[in-house]
PDB file of C-alpha atoms in Angstrom:
ATOM      1  CA  MET A   1      97.088  87.556  86.323  1.00 41.00           C
ATOM      2  CA  SER A   2      93.821  87.110  88.126  1.00 37.00           C
ATOM      3  CA  SER A   3      91.372  89.564  89.698  1.00 36.00           C
ATOM      4  CA  SER A   4      91.362  89.259  93.462  1.00 33.00           C
ATOM      5  CA  ALA A   5      90.428  91.081  96.613  1.00 31.00           C
ATOM      6  CA  SER A   6      93.089  93.623  97.484  1.00 32.00           C
ATOM      7  CA  SER A   7      92.482  94.613 101.082  1.00 32.00           C
ATOM      8  CA  LEU A   8      95.382  95.988 103.087  1.00 30.00           C
ATOM      9  CA  PHE A   9      96.599  94.321 106.224  1.00 32.00           C
ATOM     10  CA  ALA A  10      99.700  94.509 108.345  1.00 37.00           C
ATOM     11  CA  ILE A  11     102.025  91.538 108.734  1.00 36.00           C
ATOM     12  CA  PRO A  12     103.725  91.205 112.112  1.00 39.00           C
ATOM     13  CA  VAL A  13     107.366  90.220 111.808  1.00 39.00           C
ATOM     14  CA  VAL A  14     109.049  89.215 115.030  1.00 37.00           C
ATOM     15  CA  GLY A  15     112.726  90.033 115.513  1.00 37.00           C
ATOM     16  CA  LEU A  16     113.144  92.709 112.842  1.00 38.00           C
ATOM     17  CA  ALA A  17     113.704  96.138 114.357  1.00 39.00           C
ATOM     18  CA  PHE A  18     115.107  98.162 111.470  1.00 40.00           C
ATOM     19  CA  VAL A  19     113.330 101.313 110.311  1.00 44.00           C
ATOM     20  CA  PHE A  20     114.376 103.176 107.166  1.00 47.00           C
ATOM     21  CA  CYS A  21     113.073 104.667 103.950  1.00 53.00           C
ATOM     22  CA  LEU A  22     113.826 103.197 100.549  1.00 62.00           C
ATOM     23  CA  SER A  23     115.269 105.831  98.247  1.00 52.00           C
ATOM     24  CA  GLY A  24     115.099 105.645  94.471  1.00 46.00           C
ATOM     25  CA  VAL A  25     116.261 107.810  91.604  1.00 44.00           C
ATOM     26  CA  ALA A  26     117.457 111.282  92.641  1.00 42.00           C
ATOM     27  CA  GLY A  27     116.283 110.724  96.218  1.00 44.00           C
ATOM     28  CA  ALA A  28     112.688 110.052  95.219  1.00 50.00           C
ATOM     29  CA  GLN A  29     110.560 107.480  96.946  1.00 73.00           C
ATOM     30  CA  THR A  30     111.054 104.008  95.520  1.00 90.00           C
ATOM     31  CA  ALA A  31     108.084 102.456  93.724  1.00 94.00           C
ATOM     32  CA  ILE A  32     107.063  98.879  93.111  1.00 95.00           C
ATOM     33  CA  SER A  33     105.688  98.221  89.638  1.00 96.00           C
ATOM     34  CA  THR A  34     102.801  95.819  90.077  1.00 93.00           C
ATOM     35  CA  GLY A  35     100.045  95.241  87.527  1.00 88.00           C
ATOM     36  CA  ARG A  36      96.471  96.247  86.951  1.00 86.00           C
ATOM     37  CA  GLU A  37      94.543  97.588  89.915  1.00 86.00           C
ATOM     38  CA  GLY A  38      92.399  94.747  91.254  1.00 80.00           C
ATOM     39  CA  GLY A  39      94.771  92.087  89.951  1.00 82.00           C
ATOM     40  CA  SER A  40      96.869  89.636  91.956  1.00 85.00           C
ATOM     41  CA  TYR A  41     100.181  91.479  91.403  1.00 90.00           C
ATOM     42  CA  HIS A  42      98.652  94.747  92.582  1.00 89.00           C
ATOM     43  CA  ALA A  43      97.235  92.980  95.652  1.00 89.00           C
ATOM     44  CA  ILE A  44     100.727  91.662  96.461  1.00 92.00           C
ATOM     45  CA  GLY A  45     102.068  95.203  96.134  1.00 92.00           C
ATOM     46  CA  GLU A  46      99.400  96.518  98.497  1.00 92.00           C
ATOM     47  CA  ARG A  47     100.193  93.879 101.113  1.00 90.00           C
ATOM     48  CA  LEU A  48     103.913  94.586 100.812  1.00 91.00           C
ATOM     49  CA  LYS A  49     103.383  98.346 101.075  1.00 91.00           C
ATOM     50  CA  ALA A  50     101.097  98.010 104.099  1.00 89.00           C
ATOM     51  CA  SER A  51     103.440  95.677 105.954  1.00 85.00           C
ATOM     52  CA  LEU A  52     106.615  97.635 105.259  1.00 85.00           C
ATOM     53  CA  SER A  53     105.027 100.964 106.162  1.00 82.00           C
ATOM     54  CA  ALA A  54     103.104  99.913 109.267  1.00 71.00           C
ATOM     55  CA  ASP A  55     105.555  97.481 110.816  1.00 68.00           C
ATOM     56  CA  GLN A  56     109.020  98.328 109.540  1.00 68.00           C
ATOM     57  CA  GLY A  57     109.000 101.992 108.558  1.00 76.00           C
ATOM     58  CA  TYR A  58     109.636 101.338 104.864  1.00 78.00           C
ATOM     59  CA  GLU A  59     108.030 103.794 102.498  1.00 86.00           C
ATOM     60  CA  ILE A  60     107.259 102.622  98.956  1.00 90.00           C
ATOM     61  CA  SER A  61     104.639 103.678  96.433  1.00 93.00           C
ATOM     62  CA  LEU A  62     102.598 101.496  94.094  1.00 93.00           C
ATOM     63  CA  ASP A  63     102.896 101.990  90.353  1.00 94.00           C
ATOM     64  CA  PRO A  64     100.155 100.081  88.478  1.00 94.00           C
ATOM     65  CA  SER A  65     101.100  98.732  85.055  1.00 92.00           C
ATOM     66  CA  SER A  66      99.906  96.662  82.130  1.00 88.00           C
ATOM     67  CA  GLY A  67     101.899  93.674  83.384  1.00 89.00           C
ATOM     68  CA  SER A  68     105.298  91.989  83.591  1.00 92.00           C
ATOM     69  CA  THR A  69     106.867  93.487  80.474  1.00 92.00           C
ATOM     70  CA  GLN A  70     106.203  97.059  81.570  1.00 94.00           C
ATOM     71  CA  ASN A  71     107.362  96.216  85.092  1.00 96.00           C
ATOM     72  CA  LEU A  72     110.713  94.977  83.789  1.00 96.00           C
ATOM     73  CA  ALA A  73     111.163  97.967  81.489  1.00 96.00           C
ATOM     74  CA  ARG A  74     110.609 100.318  84.435  1.00 97.00           C
ATOM     75  CA  LEU A  75     113.027  98.392  86.641  1.00 97.00           C
ATOM     76  CA  ALA A  76     115.713  98.551  83.940  1.00 97.00           C
ATOM     77  CA  ASP A  77     115.139 102.239  83.160  1.00 97.00           C
ATOM     78  CA  PRO A  78     117.642 104.318  85.184  1.00 95.00           C
ATOM     79  CA  SER A  79     115.327 107.339  85.047  1.00 95.00           C
ATOM     80  CA  SER A  80     112.362 105.449  86.546  1.00 95.00           C
ATOM     81  CA  PRO A  81     111.724 105.493  90.331  1.00 94.00           C
ATOM     82  CA  VAL A  82     110.770 101.811  90.183  1.00 96.00           C
ATOM     83  CA  GLY A  83     113.227  99.818  92.295  1.00 96.00           C
ATOM     84  CA  LEU A  84     111.002  96.772  92.851  1.00 97.00           C
ATOM     85  CA  ALA A  85     108.981  94.867  90.285  1.00 97.00           C
ATOM     86  CA  LEU A  86     106.829  91.752  89.943  1.00 96.00           C
ATOM     87  CA  THR A  87     107.185  89.545  86.884  1.00 95.00           C
ATOM     88  CA  GLN A  88     106.403  86.182  85.374  1.00 94.00           C
ATOM     89  CA  SER A  89     109.481  84.017  84.851  1.00 93.00           C
ATOM     90  CA  ASP A  90     108.871  83.728  81.106  1.00 92.00           C
ATOM     91  CA  ALA A  91     108.638  87.524  80.793  1.00 93.00           C
ATOM     92  CA  LEU A  92     111.972  87.770  82.619  1.00 94.00           C
ATOM     93  CA  ALA A  93     113.590  85.210  80.307  1.00 92.00           C
ATOM     94  CA  ARG A  94     112.339  87.056  77.247  1.00 90.00           C
ATOM     95  CA  PHE A  95     113.416  90.461  78.581  1.00 94.00           C
ATOM     96  CA  VAL A  96     116.932  89.234  79.420  1.00 94.00           C
ATOM     97  CA  LYS A  97     117.263  87.708  75.956  1.00 91.00           C
ATOM     98  CA  MET A  98     116.512  91.112  74.417  1.00 93.00           C
ATOM     99  CA  ASN A  99     118.512  93.024  77.064  1.00 96.00           C
ATOM    100  CA  PRO A 100     121.374  90.702  78.125  1.00 95.00           C
ATOM    101  CA  GLU A 101     123.023  93.371  80.291  1.00 96.00           C
ATOM    102  CA  PHE A 102     119.980  93.288  82.579  1.00 96.00           C
ATOM    103  CA  ALA A 103     120.927  89.795  83.796  1.00 94.00           C
ATOM    104  CA  SER A 104     123.436  91.347  86.218  1.00 95.00           C
ATOM    105  CA  GLU A 105     121.278  94.309  87.254  1.00 96.00           C
ATOM    106  CA  TYR A 106     118.686  92.639  89.488  1.00 96.00           C
ATOM    107  CA  ILE A 107     118.311  90.264  92.400  1.00 95.00           C
ATOM    108  CA  VAL A 108     115.333  88.039  93.187  1.00 95.00           C
ATOM    109  CA  LEU A 109     113.765  89.079  96.491  1.00 94.00           C
ATOM    110  CA  GLY A 110     111.102  86.401  96.545  1.00 92.00           C
ATOM    111  CA  ASP A 111     109.114  83.723  94.806  1.00 92.00           C
ATOM    112  CA  ALA A 112     105.580  85.089  94.549  1.00 90.00           C
ATOM    113  CA  GLY A 113     104.023  81.735  93.759  1.00 89.00           C
ATOM    114  CA  LYS A 114     102.929  79.611  90.842  1.00 91.00           C
ATOM    115  CA  GLU A 115     100.923  80.893  87.906  1.00 93.00           C
ATOM    116  CA  CYS A 116      99.540  78.606  85.225  1.00 95.00           C
ATOM    117  CA  VAL A 117      98.099  78.872  81.745  1.00 95.00           C
ATOM    118  CA  LEU A 118      94.381  78.218  81.349  1.00 95.00           C
ATOM    119  CA  ALA A 119      93.558  77.623  77.690  1.00 95.00           C
ATOM    120  CA  ILE A 120      89.762  77.702  77.480  1.00 95.00           C
ATOM    121  CA  GLY A 121      87.770  76.450  74.517  1.00 92.00           C
ATOM    122  CA  SER A 122      84.113  75.929  73.761  1.00 91.00           C
ATOM    123  CA  SER A 123      82.593  72.558  74.639  1.00 89.00           C
ATOM    124  CA  LYS A 124      80.942  72.697  71.208  1.00 86.00           C
ATOM    125  CA  GLY A 125      84.213  73.284  69.396  1.00 82.00           C
ATOM    126  CA  SER A 126      86.614  70.825  67.791  1.00 83.00           C
ATOM    127  CA  LEU A 127      89.654  71.772  69.881  1.00 86.00           C
ATOM    128  CA  TRP A 128      90.653  69.258  72.524  1.00 88.00           C
ATOM    129  CA  SER A 129      94.282  70.098  73.342  1.00 88.00           C
ATOM    130  CA  PHE A 130      96.947  72.737  72.865  1.00 87.00           C
ATOM    131  CA  ALA A 131      98.634  70.531  70.265  1.00 85.00           C
ATOM    132  CA  ASN A 132      95.326  70.408  68.379  1.00 84.00           C
ATOM    133  CA  LEU A 133      95.155  74.202  68.590  1.00 82.00           C
ATOM    134  CA  ALA A 134      98.653  74.719  67.221  1.00 76.00           C
ATOM    135  CA  ALA A 135      97.788  72.582  64.196  1.00 79.00           C
ATOM    136  CA  THR A 136      94.654  74.605  63.378  1.00 81.00           C
ATOM    137  CA  LYS A 137      95.470  77.396  60.944  1.00 80.00           C
ATOM    138  CA  GLY A 138      93.555  80.667  61.133  1.00 83.00           C
ATOM    139  CA  THR A 139      92.072  80.043  64.556  1.00 89.00           C
ATOM    140  CA  GLU A 140      91.935  83.085  66.806  1.00 92.00           C
ATOM    141  CA  ILE A 141      93.426  82.993  70.295  1.00 94.00           C
ATOM    142  CA  SER A 142      92.400  85.761  72.690  1.00 95.00           C
ATOM    143  CA  VAL A 143      95.136  86.907  75.084  1.00 94.00           C
ATOM    144  CA  ASP A 144      93.425  89.947  76.670  1.00 90.00           C
ATOM    145  CA  GLY A 145      95.727  92.981  76.221  1.00 87.00           C
ATOM    146  CA  PRO A 146      99.246  93.340  74.741  1.00 86.00           C
ATOM    147  CA  GLY A 147     100.810  93.596  78.209  1.00 81.00           C
ATOM    148  CA  SER A 148      98.810  90.816  79.845  1.00 87.00           C
ATOM    149  CA  GLY A 149     100.340  87.666  81.292  1.00 88.00           C
ATOM    150  CA  ALA A 150      98.734  85.584  78.568  1.00 92.00           C
ATOM    151  CA  ALA A 151     100.190  87.805  75.834  1.00 92.00           C
ATOM    152  CA  VAL A 152     103.655  87.556  77.391  1.00 91.00           C
ATOM    153  CA  THR A 153     103.451  83.781  77.629  1.00 92.00           C
ATOM    154  CA  PHE A 154     102.088  83.301  74.126  1.00 92.00           C
ATOM    155  CA  GLY A 155     104.791  85.608  72.748  1.00 90.00           C
ATOM    156  CA  TYR A 156     107.489  83.582  74.493  1.00 88.00           C
ATOM    157  CA  LEU A 157     106.025  80.285  73.264  1.00 89.00           C
ATOM    158  CA  LEU A 158     105.833  81.699  69.741  1.00 88.00           C
ATOM    159  CA  GLU A 159     109.551  82.463  69.833  1.00 86.00           C
ATOM    160  CA  LYS A 160     110.231  78.850  70.803  1.00 84.00           C
ATOM    161  CA  ASP A 161     107.726  77.298  68.378  1.00 84.00           C
ATOM    162  CA  PRO A 162     107.193  79.209  65.096  1.00 84.00           C
ATOM    163  CA  ASP A 163     104.354  76.809  64.185  1.00 83.00           C
ATOM    164  CA  LEU A 164     102.163  78.790  66.569  1.00 86.00           C
ATOM    165  CA  SER A 165     102.290  81.644  64.059  1.00 88.00           C
ATOM    166  CA  SER A 166      99.431  79.895  62.240  1.00 89.00           C
ATOM    167  CA  LEU A 167      97.167  81.262  64.996  1.00 90.00           C
ATOM    168  CA  ASN A 168      95.720  84.755  64.849  1.00 92.00           C
ATOM    169  CA  VAL A 169      96.260  86.647  68.117  1.00 94.00           C
ATOM    170  CA  VAL A 170      93.423  88.966  69.141  1.00 94.00           C
ATOM    171  CA  TYR A 171      93.360  91.353  72.090  1.00 94.00           C
ATOM    172  CA  THR A 172      89.894  91.034  73.561  1.00 92.00           C
ATOM    173  CA  ASP A 173      88.656  91.650  77.091  1.00 93.00           C
ATOM    174  CA  VAL A 174      88.614  88.284  78.848  1.00 93.00           C
ATOM    175  CA  MET A 175      84.940  88.322  79.828  1.00 94.00           C
ATOM    176  CA  GLU A 176      83.896  89.475  76.357  1.00 94.00           C
ATOM    177  CA  ALA A 177      85.905  86.636  74.845  1.00 94.00           C
ATOM    178  CA  MET A 178      84.361  84.120  77.252  1.00 94.00           C
ATOM    179  CA  LEU A 179      80.899  85.283  76.196  1.00 94.00           C
ATOM    180  CA  GLN A 180      81.807  84.911  72.529  1.00 91.00           C
ATOM    181  CA  LEU A 181      82.971  81.348  73.143  1.00 90.00           C
ATOM    182  CA  GLN A 182      79.635  80.588  74.762  1.00 88.00           C
ATOM    183  CA  VAL A 183      77.190  82.241  72.367  1.00 85.00           C
ATOM    184  CA  GLY A 184      79.059  82.728  69.112  1.00 71.00           C
ATOM    185  CA  ALA A 185      81.408  79.780  68.754  1.00 58.00           C
ATOM    186  CA  ALA A 186      79.678  78.435  65.649  1.00 62.00           C
ATOM    187  CA  ASN A 187      80.023  81.729  63.777  1.00 70.00           C
ATOM    188  CA  SER A 188      83.379  82.951  65.065  1.00 78.00           C
ATOM    189  CA  ALA A 189      87.031  82.193  64.374  1.00 85.00           C
ATOM    190  CA  LEU A 190      87.715  82.535  68.103  1.00 90.00           C
ATOM    191  CA  GLY A 191      88.881  79.157  69.314  1.00 90.00           C
ATOM    192  CA  VAL A 192      90.593  79.746  72.644  1.00 93.00           C
ATOM    193  CA  VAL A 193      90.677  82.256  75.476  1.00 95.00           C
ATOM    194  CA  MET A 194      94.086  82.131  77.167  1.00 95.00           C
ATOM    195  CA  ILE A 195      94.741  83.512  80.636  1.00 94.00           C
ATOM    196  CA  VAL A 196      97.567  83.182  83.150  1.00 94.00           C
ATOM    197  CA  GLN A 197      96.739  83.122  86.856  1.00 91.00           C
ATOM    198  CA  ARG A 198      97.267  81.318  90.133  1.00 89.00           C
ATOM    199  CA  PRO A 199      95.306  78.103  89.674  1.00 89.00           C
ATOM    200  CA  THR A 200      93.553  78.193  93.058  1.00 85.00           C
ATOM    201  CA  VAL A 201      92.274  81.772  92.771  1.00 85.00           C
ATOM    202  CA  ARG A 202      88.588  82.156  91.901  1.00 85.00           C
ATOM    203  CA  SER A 203      88.877  84.917  89.354  1.00 87.00           C
ATOM    204  CA  GLU A 204      85.835  86.008  87.355  1.00 90.00           C
ATOM    205  CA  VAL A 205      86.876  83.671  84.551  1.00 92.00           C
ATOM    206  CA  VAL A 206      87.199  80.702  86.897  1.00 91.00           C
ATOM    207  CA  GLU A 207      83.826  81.488  88.472  1.00 91.00           C
ATOM    208  CA  VAL A 208      82.303  81.316  84.973  1.00 93.00           C
ATOM    209  CA  LEU A 209      84.103  78.025  84.284  1.00 91.00           C
ATOM    210  CA  LEU A 210      82.804  76.459  87.480  1.00 89.00           C
ATOM    211  CA  ALA A 211      79.252  77.782  87.067  1.00 89.00           C
ATOM    212  CA  ARG A 212      78.923  76.887  83.367  1.00 90.00           C
ATOM    213  CA  SER A 213      81.197  73.872  83.034  1.00 86.00           C
ATOM    214  CA  GLY A 214      78.978  72.459  80.289  1.00 89.00           C
ATOM    215  CA  ASP A 215      79.812  75.388  77.991  1.00 91.00           C
ATOM    216  CA  TYR A 216      83.598  75.256  78.164  1.00 94.00           C
ATOM    217  CA  ARG A 217      86.535  72.886  78.220  1.00 93.00           C
ATOM    218  CA  LEU A 218      90.089  73.415  79.420  1.00 94.00           C
ATOM    219  CA  LEU A 219      92.639  72.380  76.807  1.00 94.00           C
ATOM    220  CA  PRO A 220      95.501  70.358  78.306  1.00 95.00           C
ATOM    221  CA  ILE A 221      99.063  71.462  77.620  1.00 93.00           C
ATOM    222  CA  TYR A 222     101.810  68.846  77.858  1.00 92.00           C
ATOM    223  CA  ALA A 223     105.593  69.142  77.814  1.00 88.00           C
ATOM    224  CA  SER A 224     105.616  67.615  74.337  1.00 87.00           C
ATOM    225  CA  ASP A 225     103.342  70.390  73.030  1.00 85.00           C
ATOM    226  CA  VAL A 226     105.642  73.375  73.556  1.00 82.00           C
ATOM    227  CA  GLN A 227     109.292  74.241  73.932  1.00 77.00           C
ATOM    228  CA  GLY A 228     110.491  76.004  77.042  1.00 74.00           C
ATOM    229  CA  GLY A 229     113.671  77.805  78.003  1.00 76.00           C
ATOM    230  CA  ARG A 230     115.880  78.747  80.923  1.00 78.00           C
ATOM    231  CA  LEU A 231     116.422  81.755  83.146  1.00 75.00           C
ATOM    232  CA  PRO A 232     119.860  83.344  83.715  1.00 76.00           C
ATOM    233  CA  ASP A 233     120.326  81.086  86.758  1.00 77.00           C
ATOM    234  CA  GLU A 234     119.715  78.056  84.470  1.00 77.00           C
ATOM    235  CA  SER A 235     116.399  77.140  86.104  1.00 80.00           C
ATOM    236  CA  SER A 236     113.575  76.092  83.797  1.00 85.00           C
ATOM    237  CA  VAL A 237     111.097  78.758  82.777  1.00 88.00           C
ATOM    238  CA  TYR A 238     108.170  76.334  82.800  1.00 91.00           C
ATOM    239  CA  THR A 239     107.010  73.268  84.631  1.00 91.00           C
ATOM    240  CA  PHE A 240     104.308  70.955  83.350  1.00 93.00           C
ATOM    241  CA  GLU A 241     101.892  69.626  85.926  1.00 93.00           C
ATOM    242  CA  ARG A 242      98.338  68.691  86.735  1.00 94.00           C
ATOM    243  CA  VAL A 243      96.643  71.482  88.686  1.00 92.00           C
ATOM    244  CA  ARG A 244      93.277  71.951  90.329  1.00 90.00           C
ATOM    245  CA  VAL A 245      91.645  75.130  89.110  1.00 90.00           C
ATOM    246  CA  GLY A 246      89.478  77.250  91.383  1.00 82.00           C
ATOM    247  CA  ASP A 247      89.795  75.478  94.714  1.00 73.00           C
ATOM    248  CA  LYS A 248      92.502  74.593  97.235  1.00 61.00           C
ATOM    249  CA  SER A 249      90.736  71.421  98.390  1.00 58.00           C
ATOM    250  CA  SER A 250      90.927  68.002  96.771  1.00 52.00           C
ATOM    251  CA  SER A 251      87.180  67.686  96.253  1.00 56.00           C
ATOM    252  CA  ALA A 252      86.285  70.752  94.212  1.00 62.00           C
ATOM    253  CA  GLY A 253      87.458  72.648  91.161  1.00 70.00           C
ATOM    254  CA  ILE A 254      88.530  71.378  87.749  1.00 87.00           C
ATOM    255  CA  GLU A 255      91.739  69.474  87.075  1.00 90.00           C
ATOM    256  CA  VAL A 256      93.842  70.042  83.976  1.00 94.00           C
ATOM    257  CA  ASP A 257      97.363  69.333  82.745  1.00 95.00           C
ATOM    258  CA  THR A 258      99.071  72.597  81.831  1.00 95.00           C
ATOM    259  CA  LEU A 259     102.256  74.635  81.937  1.00 94.00           C
ATOM    260  CA  CYS A 260     103.122  76.801  84.903  1.00 95.00           C
ATOM    261  CA  MET A 261     105.730  79.410  85.703  1.00 94.00           C
ATOM    262  CA  ARG A 262     106.925  81.297  88.745  1.00 93.00           C
ATOM    263  CA  SER A 263     106.064  84.853  89.697  1.00 93.00           C
ATOM    264  CA  LEU A 264     109.081  86.706  91.041  1.00 95.00           C
ATOM    265  CA  LEU A 265     109.718  89.887  93.029  1.00 96.00           C
ATOM    266  CA  LEU A 266     112.847  91.615  91.711  1.00 97.00           C
ATOM    267  CA  ALA A 267     114.949  94.459  93.107  1.00 96.00           C
ATOM    268  CA  SER A 268     117.267  96.715  91.143  1.00 97.00           C
ATOM    269  CA  LYS A 269     120.933  96.538  92.119  1.00 95.00           C
ATOM    270  CA  ARG A 270     121.544  99.982  90.641  1.00 93.00           C
ATOM    271  CA  LYS A 271     118.675 101.782  92.360  1.00 95.00           C
ATOM    272  CA  LEU A 272     118.801 100.095  95.776  1.00 93.00           C
ATOM    273  CA  ASP A 273     122.130 100.032  97.580  1.00 91.00           C
ATOM    274  CA  ARG A 274     123.603  96.929  99.154  1.00 92.00           C
ATOM    275  CA  ASP A 275     122.452  97.787 102.678  1.00 89.00           C
ATOM    276  CA  THR A 276     118.882  98.381 101.524  1.00 88.00           C
ATOM    277  CA  ARG A 277     118.807  95.124  99.566  1.00 90.00           C
ATOM    278  CA  SER A 278     120.184  93.262 102.580  1.00 89.00           C
ATOM    279  CA  LYS A 279     117.475  94.634 104.866  1.00 87.00           C
ATOM    280  CA  LEU A 280     114.788  93.864 102.304  1.00 89.00           C
ATOM    281  CA  SER A 281     116.139  90.336 102.003  1.00 91.00           C
ATOM    282  CA  ARG A 282     115.913  89.857 105.770  1.00 89.00           C
ATOM    283  CA  PHE A 283     112.343  91.115 105.715  1.00 89.00           C
ATOM    284  CA  MET A 284     111.306  88.823 102.845  1.00 90.00           C
ATOM    285  CA  LEU A 285     112.839  85.790 104.518  1.00 90.00           C
ATOM    286  CA  MET A 286     110.492  86.373 107.452  1.00 88.00           C
ATOM    287  CA  ALA A 287     107.386  87.870 105.834  1.00 87.00           C
ATOM    288  CA  GLY A 288     107.481  86.495 102.292  1.00 87.00           C
ATOM    289  CA  PRO A 289     104.907  83.706 102.793  1.00 87.00           C
ATOM    290  CA  GLU A 290     102.334  86.179 104.114  1.00 86.00           C
ATOM    291  CA  VAL A 291     103.037  88.802 101.451  1.00 88.00           C
ATOM    292  CA  PHE A 292     102.722  86.274  98.634  1.00 89.00           C
ATOM    293  CA  ALA A 293      99.822  84.229 100.051  1.00 83.00           C
ATOM    294  CA  ASP A 294      96.769  83.544  97.898  1.00 72.00           C
ATOM    295  CA  PRO A 295      93.760  85.652  98.936  1.00 61.00           C
ATOM    296  CA  ASP A 296      91.143  83.761 100.925  1.00 53.00           C
TER     297      ASP A 296
END
């Protein structure tokens, strides 16, 4: 998940006149489990909260988290006030595999957009592709923290391809890892910094990539390099495509072939009654594009 501006703004929705309060466990206010403060999931939560409160009378609270895995655990926990949660599709697939009963306990309220893997290596290193990385024993791959999007994705890929176990996973702050790739590549086992984010968002990491393109290379990931899976609705967890990183235009940014997944907004069937879910669905049909839009 990327760092992004998280300013609040209201979203006008024409034709929706309902006003009510979402109720969670034991009558408590319902929360949305987002992600780290300052990250893209938290920004989505802020936009959703502002719009629902200002325009429609909904009242929800934001519950920051370490990422998708914690969000799903909160949504599934009957004692948690979390009735809404954001998640990567691969985290959802992995969670359902470990908790099959959960497959019938949620609905998808919206598609929050595409997130893609950026596998970043040193321009001075010997790694040129993800396949090359998987064949290199003892190389370290930095995936930020245990609950980060990159950690979730790597964990899911590892389940599908045990050969990736030859890599040593390290949990290092992304910017610290980027610095080590730049200044210490020759004397370090660190080979790749892996992040997951919306490709067009100029996160701090992407700003570094664009400003110091001579120091880094993006490792391509092709469909033949990894094994994917399917969600409970039988849709594919991953797509493989060429994306432009860091810019929405066709004349800027960096292009790379990589794997992408969807970000999803889920609602609990157990914690939100049918009427509430119906009204939320109506709202998301109208306001979803604005709630999920990339920051400018």
